[in-house]
XYZ file of N, CA and C in Angstrom:
582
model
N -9.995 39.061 26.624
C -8.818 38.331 27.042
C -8.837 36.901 26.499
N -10.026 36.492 26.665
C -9.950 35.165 25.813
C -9.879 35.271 24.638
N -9.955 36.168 23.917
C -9.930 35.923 22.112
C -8.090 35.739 22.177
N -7.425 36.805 23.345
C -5.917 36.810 22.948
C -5.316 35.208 23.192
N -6.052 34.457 24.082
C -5.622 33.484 24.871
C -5.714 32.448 23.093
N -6.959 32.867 22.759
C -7.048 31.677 22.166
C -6.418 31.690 20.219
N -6.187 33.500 19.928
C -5.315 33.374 19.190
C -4.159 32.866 18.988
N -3.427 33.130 20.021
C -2.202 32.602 21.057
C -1.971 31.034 20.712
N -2.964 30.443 20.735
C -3.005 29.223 20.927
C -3.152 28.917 19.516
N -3.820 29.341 18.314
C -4.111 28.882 17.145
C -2.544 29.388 16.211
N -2.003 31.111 16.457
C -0.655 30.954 16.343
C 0.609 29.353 16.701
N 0.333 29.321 17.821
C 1.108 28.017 18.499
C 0.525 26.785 17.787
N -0.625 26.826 17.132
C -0.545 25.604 16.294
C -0.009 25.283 14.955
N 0.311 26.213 13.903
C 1.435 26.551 13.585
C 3.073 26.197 13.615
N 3.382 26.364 14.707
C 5.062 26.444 14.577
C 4.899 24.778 14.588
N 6.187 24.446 13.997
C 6.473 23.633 13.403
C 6.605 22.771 14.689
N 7.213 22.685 15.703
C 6.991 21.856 16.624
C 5.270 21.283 16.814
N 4.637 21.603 16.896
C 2.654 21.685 16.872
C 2.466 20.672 15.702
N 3.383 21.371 14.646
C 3.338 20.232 13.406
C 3.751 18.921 13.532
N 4.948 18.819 14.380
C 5.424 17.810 14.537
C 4.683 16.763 15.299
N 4.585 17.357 16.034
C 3.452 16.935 17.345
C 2.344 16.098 16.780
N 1.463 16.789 15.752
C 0.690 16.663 15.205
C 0.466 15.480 14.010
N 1.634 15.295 13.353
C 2.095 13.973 12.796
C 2.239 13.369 13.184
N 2.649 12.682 14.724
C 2.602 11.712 15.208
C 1.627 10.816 15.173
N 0.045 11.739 14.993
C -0.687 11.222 15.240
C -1.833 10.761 13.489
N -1.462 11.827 13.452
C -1.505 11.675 11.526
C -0.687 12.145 10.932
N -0.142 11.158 10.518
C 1.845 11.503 9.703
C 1.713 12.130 8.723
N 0.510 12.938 7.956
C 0.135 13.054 6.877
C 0.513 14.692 6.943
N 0.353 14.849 8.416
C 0.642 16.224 8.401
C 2.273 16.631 8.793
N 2.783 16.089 8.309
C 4.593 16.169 8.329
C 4.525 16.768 7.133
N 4.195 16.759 5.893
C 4.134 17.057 4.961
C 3.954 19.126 4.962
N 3.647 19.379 5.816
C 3.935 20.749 6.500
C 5.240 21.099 6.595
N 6.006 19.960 7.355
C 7.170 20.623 7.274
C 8.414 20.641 6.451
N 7.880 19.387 5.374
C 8.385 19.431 4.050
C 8.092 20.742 2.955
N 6.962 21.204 3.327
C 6.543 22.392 2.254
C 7.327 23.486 2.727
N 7.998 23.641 4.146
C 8.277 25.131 4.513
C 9.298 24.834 4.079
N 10.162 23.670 4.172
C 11.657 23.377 4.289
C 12.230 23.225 2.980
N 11.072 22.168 2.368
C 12.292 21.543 1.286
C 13.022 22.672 0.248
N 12.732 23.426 -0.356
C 12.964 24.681 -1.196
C 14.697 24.982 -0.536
N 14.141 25.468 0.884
C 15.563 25.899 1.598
C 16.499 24.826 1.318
N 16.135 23.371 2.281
C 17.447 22.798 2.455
C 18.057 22.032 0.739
N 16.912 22.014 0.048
C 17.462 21.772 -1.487
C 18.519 22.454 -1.839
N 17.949 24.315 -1.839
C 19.341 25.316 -1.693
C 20.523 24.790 -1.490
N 20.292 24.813 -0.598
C 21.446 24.326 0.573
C 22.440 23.224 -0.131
N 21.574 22.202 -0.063
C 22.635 20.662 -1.001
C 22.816 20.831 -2.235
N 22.142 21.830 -3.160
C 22.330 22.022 -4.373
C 23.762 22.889 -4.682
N 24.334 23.844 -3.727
C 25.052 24.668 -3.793
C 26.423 23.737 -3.034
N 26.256 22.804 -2.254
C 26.921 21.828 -1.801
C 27.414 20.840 -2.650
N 25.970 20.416 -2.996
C 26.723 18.908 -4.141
C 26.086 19.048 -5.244
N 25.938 19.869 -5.814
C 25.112 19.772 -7.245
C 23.592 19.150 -7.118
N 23.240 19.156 -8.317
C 21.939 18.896 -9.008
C 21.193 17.606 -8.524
N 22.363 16.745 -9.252
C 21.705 15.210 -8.561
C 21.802 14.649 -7.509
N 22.936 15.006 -6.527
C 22.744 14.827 -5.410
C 21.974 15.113 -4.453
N 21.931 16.797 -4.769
C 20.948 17.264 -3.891
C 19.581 16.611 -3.819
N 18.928 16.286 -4.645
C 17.862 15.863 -4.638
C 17.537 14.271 -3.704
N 18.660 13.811 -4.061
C 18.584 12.575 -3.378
C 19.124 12.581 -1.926
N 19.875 13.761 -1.612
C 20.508 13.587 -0.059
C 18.986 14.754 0.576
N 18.619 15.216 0.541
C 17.025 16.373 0.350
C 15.738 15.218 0.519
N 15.951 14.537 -0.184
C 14.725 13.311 0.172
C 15.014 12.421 1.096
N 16.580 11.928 1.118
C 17.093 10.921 2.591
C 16.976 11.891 3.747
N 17.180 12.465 3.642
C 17.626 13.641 5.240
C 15.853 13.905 5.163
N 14.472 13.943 4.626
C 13.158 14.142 4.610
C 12.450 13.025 5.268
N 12.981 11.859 4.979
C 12.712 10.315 4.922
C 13.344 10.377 6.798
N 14.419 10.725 6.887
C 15.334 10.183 7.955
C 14.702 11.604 9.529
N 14.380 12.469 8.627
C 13.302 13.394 9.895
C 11.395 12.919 10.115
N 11.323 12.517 9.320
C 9.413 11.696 9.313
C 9.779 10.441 10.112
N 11.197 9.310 9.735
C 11.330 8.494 10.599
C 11.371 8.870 12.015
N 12.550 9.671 12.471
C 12.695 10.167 14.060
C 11.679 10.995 14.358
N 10.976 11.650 13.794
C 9.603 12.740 14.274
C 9.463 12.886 15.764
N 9.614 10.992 16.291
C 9.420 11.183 17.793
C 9.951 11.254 18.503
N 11.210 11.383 18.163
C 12.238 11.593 18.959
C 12.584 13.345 19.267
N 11.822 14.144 18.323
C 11.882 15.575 17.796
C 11.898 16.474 19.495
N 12.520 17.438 19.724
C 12.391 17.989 20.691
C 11.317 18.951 20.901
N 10.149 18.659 21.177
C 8.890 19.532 20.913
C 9.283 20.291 21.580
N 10.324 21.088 22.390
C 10.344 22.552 22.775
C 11.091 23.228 21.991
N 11.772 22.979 21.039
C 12.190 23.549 20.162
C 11.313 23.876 19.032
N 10.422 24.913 18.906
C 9.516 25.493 17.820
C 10.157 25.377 16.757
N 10.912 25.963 16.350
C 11.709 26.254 15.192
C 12.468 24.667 14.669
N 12.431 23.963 13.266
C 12.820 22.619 12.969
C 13.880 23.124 12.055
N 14.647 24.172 11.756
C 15.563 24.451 10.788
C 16.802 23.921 11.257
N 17.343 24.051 12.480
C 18.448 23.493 12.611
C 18.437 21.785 12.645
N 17.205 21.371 13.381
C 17.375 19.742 13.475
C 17.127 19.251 11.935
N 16.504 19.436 10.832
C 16.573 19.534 9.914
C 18.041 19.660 9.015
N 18.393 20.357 9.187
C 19.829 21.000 8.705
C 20.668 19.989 9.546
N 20.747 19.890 10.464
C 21.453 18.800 11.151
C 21.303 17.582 10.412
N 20.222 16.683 10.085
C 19.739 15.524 9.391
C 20.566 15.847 7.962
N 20.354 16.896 7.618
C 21.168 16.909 5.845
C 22.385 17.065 5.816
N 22.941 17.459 6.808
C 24.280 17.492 6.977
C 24.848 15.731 7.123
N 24.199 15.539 7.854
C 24.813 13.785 7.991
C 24.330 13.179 6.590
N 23.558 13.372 6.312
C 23.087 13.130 4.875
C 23.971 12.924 3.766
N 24.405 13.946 3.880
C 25.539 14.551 3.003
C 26.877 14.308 3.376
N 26.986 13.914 4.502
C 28.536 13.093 5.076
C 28.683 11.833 4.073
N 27.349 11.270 4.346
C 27.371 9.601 3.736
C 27.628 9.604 2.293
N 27.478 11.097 1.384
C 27.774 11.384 0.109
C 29.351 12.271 -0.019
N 29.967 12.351 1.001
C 31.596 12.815 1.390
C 32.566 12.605 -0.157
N 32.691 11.218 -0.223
C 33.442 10.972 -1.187
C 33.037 11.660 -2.792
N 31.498 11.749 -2.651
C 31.515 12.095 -4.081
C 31.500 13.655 -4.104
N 31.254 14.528 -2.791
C 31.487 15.821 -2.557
C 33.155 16.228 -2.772
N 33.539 15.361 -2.732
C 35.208 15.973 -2.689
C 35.463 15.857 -4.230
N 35.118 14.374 -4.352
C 35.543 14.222 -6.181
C 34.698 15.317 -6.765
N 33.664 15.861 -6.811
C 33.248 17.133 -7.134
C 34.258 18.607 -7.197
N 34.202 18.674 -5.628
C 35.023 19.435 -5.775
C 36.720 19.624 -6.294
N 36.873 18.456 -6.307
C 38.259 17.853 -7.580
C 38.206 18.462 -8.725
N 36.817 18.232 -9.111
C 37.093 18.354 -10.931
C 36.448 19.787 -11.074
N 35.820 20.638 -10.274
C 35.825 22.313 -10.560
C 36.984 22.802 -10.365
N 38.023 22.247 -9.305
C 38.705 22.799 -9.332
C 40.214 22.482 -10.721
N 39.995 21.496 -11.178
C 40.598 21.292 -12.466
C 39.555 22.278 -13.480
N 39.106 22.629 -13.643
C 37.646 23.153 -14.373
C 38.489 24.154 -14.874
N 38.605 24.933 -16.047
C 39.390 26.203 -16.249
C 37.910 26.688 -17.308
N 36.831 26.508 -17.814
C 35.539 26.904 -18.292
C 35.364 28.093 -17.842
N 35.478 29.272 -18.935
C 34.761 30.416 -18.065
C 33.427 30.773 -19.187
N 32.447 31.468 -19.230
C 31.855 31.963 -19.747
C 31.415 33.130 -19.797
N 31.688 34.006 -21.095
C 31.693 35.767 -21.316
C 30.344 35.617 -21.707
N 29.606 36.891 -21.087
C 28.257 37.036 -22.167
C 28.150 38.851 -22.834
N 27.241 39.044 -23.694
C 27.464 40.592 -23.720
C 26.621 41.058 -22.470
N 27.559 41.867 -21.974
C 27.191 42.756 -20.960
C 27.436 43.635 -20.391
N 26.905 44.730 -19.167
C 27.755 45.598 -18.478
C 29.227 45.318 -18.648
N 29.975 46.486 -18.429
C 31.766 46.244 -17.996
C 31.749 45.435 -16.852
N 31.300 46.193 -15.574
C 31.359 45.143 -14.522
C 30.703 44.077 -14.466
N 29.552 43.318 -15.320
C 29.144 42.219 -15.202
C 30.369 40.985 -15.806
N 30.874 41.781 -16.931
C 31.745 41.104 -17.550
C 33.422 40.587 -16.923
N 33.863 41.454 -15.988
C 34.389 41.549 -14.585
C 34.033 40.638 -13.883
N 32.948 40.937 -13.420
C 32.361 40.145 -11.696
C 32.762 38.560 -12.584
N 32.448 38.200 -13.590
C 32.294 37.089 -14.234
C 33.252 36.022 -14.540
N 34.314 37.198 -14.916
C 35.497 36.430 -15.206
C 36.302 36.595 -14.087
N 36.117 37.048 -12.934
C 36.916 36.531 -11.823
C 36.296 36.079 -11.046
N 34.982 35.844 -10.946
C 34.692 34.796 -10.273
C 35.031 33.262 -10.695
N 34.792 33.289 -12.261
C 35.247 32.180 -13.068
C 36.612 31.840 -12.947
N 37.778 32.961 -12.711
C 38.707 32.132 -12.112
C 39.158 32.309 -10.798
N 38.277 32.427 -9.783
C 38.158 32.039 -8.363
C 37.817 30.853 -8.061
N 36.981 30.359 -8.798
C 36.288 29.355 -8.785
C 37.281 27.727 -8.573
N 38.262 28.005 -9.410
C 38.653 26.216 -8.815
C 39.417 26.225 -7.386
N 40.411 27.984 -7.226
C 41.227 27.778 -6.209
C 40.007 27.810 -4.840
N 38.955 28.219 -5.243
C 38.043 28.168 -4.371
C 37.401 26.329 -4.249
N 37.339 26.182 -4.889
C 36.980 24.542 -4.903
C 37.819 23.332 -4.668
N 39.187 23.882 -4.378
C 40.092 23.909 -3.987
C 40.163 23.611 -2.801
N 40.304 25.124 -2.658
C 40.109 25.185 -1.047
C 39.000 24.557 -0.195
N 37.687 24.541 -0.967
C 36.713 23.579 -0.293
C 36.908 22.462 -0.046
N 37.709 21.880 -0.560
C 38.130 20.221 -0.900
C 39.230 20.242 0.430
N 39.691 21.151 0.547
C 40.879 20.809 1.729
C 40.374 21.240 2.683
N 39.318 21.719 3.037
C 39.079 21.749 4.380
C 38.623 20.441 4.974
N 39.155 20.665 6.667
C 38.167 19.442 7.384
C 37.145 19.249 7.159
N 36.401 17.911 6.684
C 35.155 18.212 6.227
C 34.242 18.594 7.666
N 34.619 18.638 8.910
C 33.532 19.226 9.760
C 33.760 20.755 9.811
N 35.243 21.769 9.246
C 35.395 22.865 9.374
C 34.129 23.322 8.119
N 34.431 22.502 6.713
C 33.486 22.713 5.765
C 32.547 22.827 6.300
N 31.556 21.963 6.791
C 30.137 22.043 7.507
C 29.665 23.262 7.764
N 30.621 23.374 8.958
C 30.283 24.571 9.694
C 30.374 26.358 8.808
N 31.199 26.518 7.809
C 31.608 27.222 6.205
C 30.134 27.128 6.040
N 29.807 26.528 5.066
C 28.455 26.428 4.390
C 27.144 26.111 4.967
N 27.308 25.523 6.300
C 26.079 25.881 6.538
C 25.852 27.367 6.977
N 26.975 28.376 7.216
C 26.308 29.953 7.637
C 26.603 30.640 6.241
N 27.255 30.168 5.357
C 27.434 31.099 4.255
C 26.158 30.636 3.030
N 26.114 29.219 3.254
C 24.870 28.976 1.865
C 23.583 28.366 2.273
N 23.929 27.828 3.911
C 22.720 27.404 4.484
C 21.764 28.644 5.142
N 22.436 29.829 5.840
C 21.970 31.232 6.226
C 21.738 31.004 7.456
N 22.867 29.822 8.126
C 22.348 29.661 9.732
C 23.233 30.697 10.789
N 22.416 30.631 12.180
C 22.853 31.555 12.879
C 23.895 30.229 13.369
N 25.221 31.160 14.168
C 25.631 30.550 15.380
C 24.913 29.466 15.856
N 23.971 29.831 16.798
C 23.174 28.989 17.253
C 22.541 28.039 16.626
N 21.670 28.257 15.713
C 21.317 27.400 14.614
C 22.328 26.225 14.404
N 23.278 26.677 13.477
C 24.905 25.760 13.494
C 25.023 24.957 14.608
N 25.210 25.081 15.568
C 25.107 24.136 16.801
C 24.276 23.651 17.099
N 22.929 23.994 17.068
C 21.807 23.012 17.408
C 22.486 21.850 16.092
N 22.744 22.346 14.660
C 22.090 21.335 13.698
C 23.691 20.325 13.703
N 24.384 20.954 14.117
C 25.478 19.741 14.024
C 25.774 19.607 15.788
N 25.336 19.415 17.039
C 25.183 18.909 17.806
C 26.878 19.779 18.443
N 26.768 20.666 18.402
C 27.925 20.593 19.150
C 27.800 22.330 19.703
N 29.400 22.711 20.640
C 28.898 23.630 21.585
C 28.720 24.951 20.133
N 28.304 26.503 20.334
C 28.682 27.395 20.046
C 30.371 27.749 19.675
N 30.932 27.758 21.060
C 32.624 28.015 20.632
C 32.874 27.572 19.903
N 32.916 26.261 19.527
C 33.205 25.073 18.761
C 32.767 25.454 16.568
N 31.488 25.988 16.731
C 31.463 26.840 15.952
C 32.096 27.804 15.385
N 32.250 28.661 15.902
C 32.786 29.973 16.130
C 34.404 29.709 16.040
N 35.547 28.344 16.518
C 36.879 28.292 15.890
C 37.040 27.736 14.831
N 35.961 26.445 14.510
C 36.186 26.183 12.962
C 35.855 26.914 12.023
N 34.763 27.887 12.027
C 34.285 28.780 11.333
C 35.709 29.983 10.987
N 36.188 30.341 12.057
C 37.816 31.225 12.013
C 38.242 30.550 11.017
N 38.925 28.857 11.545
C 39.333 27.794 10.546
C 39.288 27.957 10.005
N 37.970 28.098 8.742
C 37.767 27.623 7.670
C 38.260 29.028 7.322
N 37.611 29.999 7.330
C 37.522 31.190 6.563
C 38.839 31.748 6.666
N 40.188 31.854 7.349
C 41.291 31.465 7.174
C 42.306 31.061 5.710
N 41.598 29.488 6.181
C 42.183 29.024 4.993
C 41.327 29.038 3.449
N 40.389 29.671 3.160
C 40.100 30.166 1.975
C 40.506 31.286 2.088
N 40.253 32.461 2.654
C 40.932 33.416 2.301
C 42.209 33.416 2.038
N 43.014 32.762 2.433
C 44.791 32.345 2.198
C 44.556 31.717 0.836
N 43.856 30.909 0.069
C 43.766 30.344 -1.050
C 43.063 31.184 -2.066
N 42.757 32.340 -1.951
C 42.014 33.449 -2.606
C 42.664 34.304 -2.648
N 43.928 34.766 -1.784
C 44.021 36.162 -1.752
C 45.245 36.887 -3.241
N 44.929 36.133 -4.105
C 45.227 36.224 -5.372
C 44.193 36.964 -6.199
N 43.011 36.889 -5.452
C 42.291 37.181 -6.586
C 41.512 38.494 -5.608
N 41.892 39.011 -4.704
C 41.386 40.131 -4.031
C 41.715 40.980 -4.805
N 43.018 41.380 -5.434
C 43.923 42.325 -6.172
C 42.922 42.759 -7.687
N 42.118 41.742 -8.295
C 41.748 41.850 -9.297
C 39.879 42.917 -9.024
């Protein structure tokens, strides 16, 4: 019984809360929760704001969770949403250049053919011209309906998740999320037919 007690316990040192915990006292070990994370939430801002941003809103939102560490809710094991929460505001403070982004894909008419399957050659060229009314449509959403869009479609968060990381209820989730997906599908449904 004690070996279970005390596996138990070496598991629990582990989850990322333990980590957190644990940096407080030597900050050296935060660097734990940069190794599990950064890969993901890079994803995440890379598919959001491109290349160079990401990198720099990925290191502020890294910088801006090692600062608060102590403020961290050590009963919350899991750091993906408070994390994701931090890059999201992150990425607010980069708003303006997220929209002018999404401005100029959606002026963008660039497609690129390669030799390939029939349907690769398909999937390709209509995604290529999905692509601006879709960037488009990203650009006109509320940017908090956006949020809530991409963080479950490119961030891979749950419901719950989503609300822990942008501070607000479930429901609240769950109508902008309608919101959003709404009004892209209304700005897409041109290209369902193809």
């Amino acid at each position: 019984m004690a070996a279970a007690t005390q596996a138990a316990a070496e598991a629990g040192a582990d989850t990322d809360a333990a980590v957190i915990r644990a940096s407080l006292a030597d900050p050296d070990r935060f660097a734990v929760i940069y190794d599990r994370y950064a890969a993901m939430l890079y994803r995440y801002a890379y598919q959001r704001m491109g290349p160079g941003i990401a990198d720099d809103v990925v290191a502020e939102a890294f910088l801006a969770a090692f600062r608060g560490r102590a403020s961290y809710d050590l009963g919350r094991q899991d750091a993906r949403p408070w994390l994701f929460g931090i890059l999201t505001r992150e990425m607010a403070a980069h708003q303006r250049r997220e929209k002018a982004r999404y401005r100029a894909m959606a002026r963008s008419t660039h497609e690129t053919v390669q030799d390939s399957p029939d349907d690769q050659v398909t999937a390709r060229v209509v995604a290529g011209a999905a692509r601006g009314p879709l960037a488009a449509a990203l650009a006109g959403l509320d940017p908090r309906d956006r949020d809530v869009l991409l963080l479950v479609a490119w961030g891979q968060l749950s419901y719950d998740e989503v609300a822990d990381a942008l501070n607000i209820p479930q429901g609240t989730v769950g109508s902008r999320l309608s919101r959003a997906r709404r009004k892209v599908r209304k700005a897409l449904e041109a290209y369902d037919e193809i």
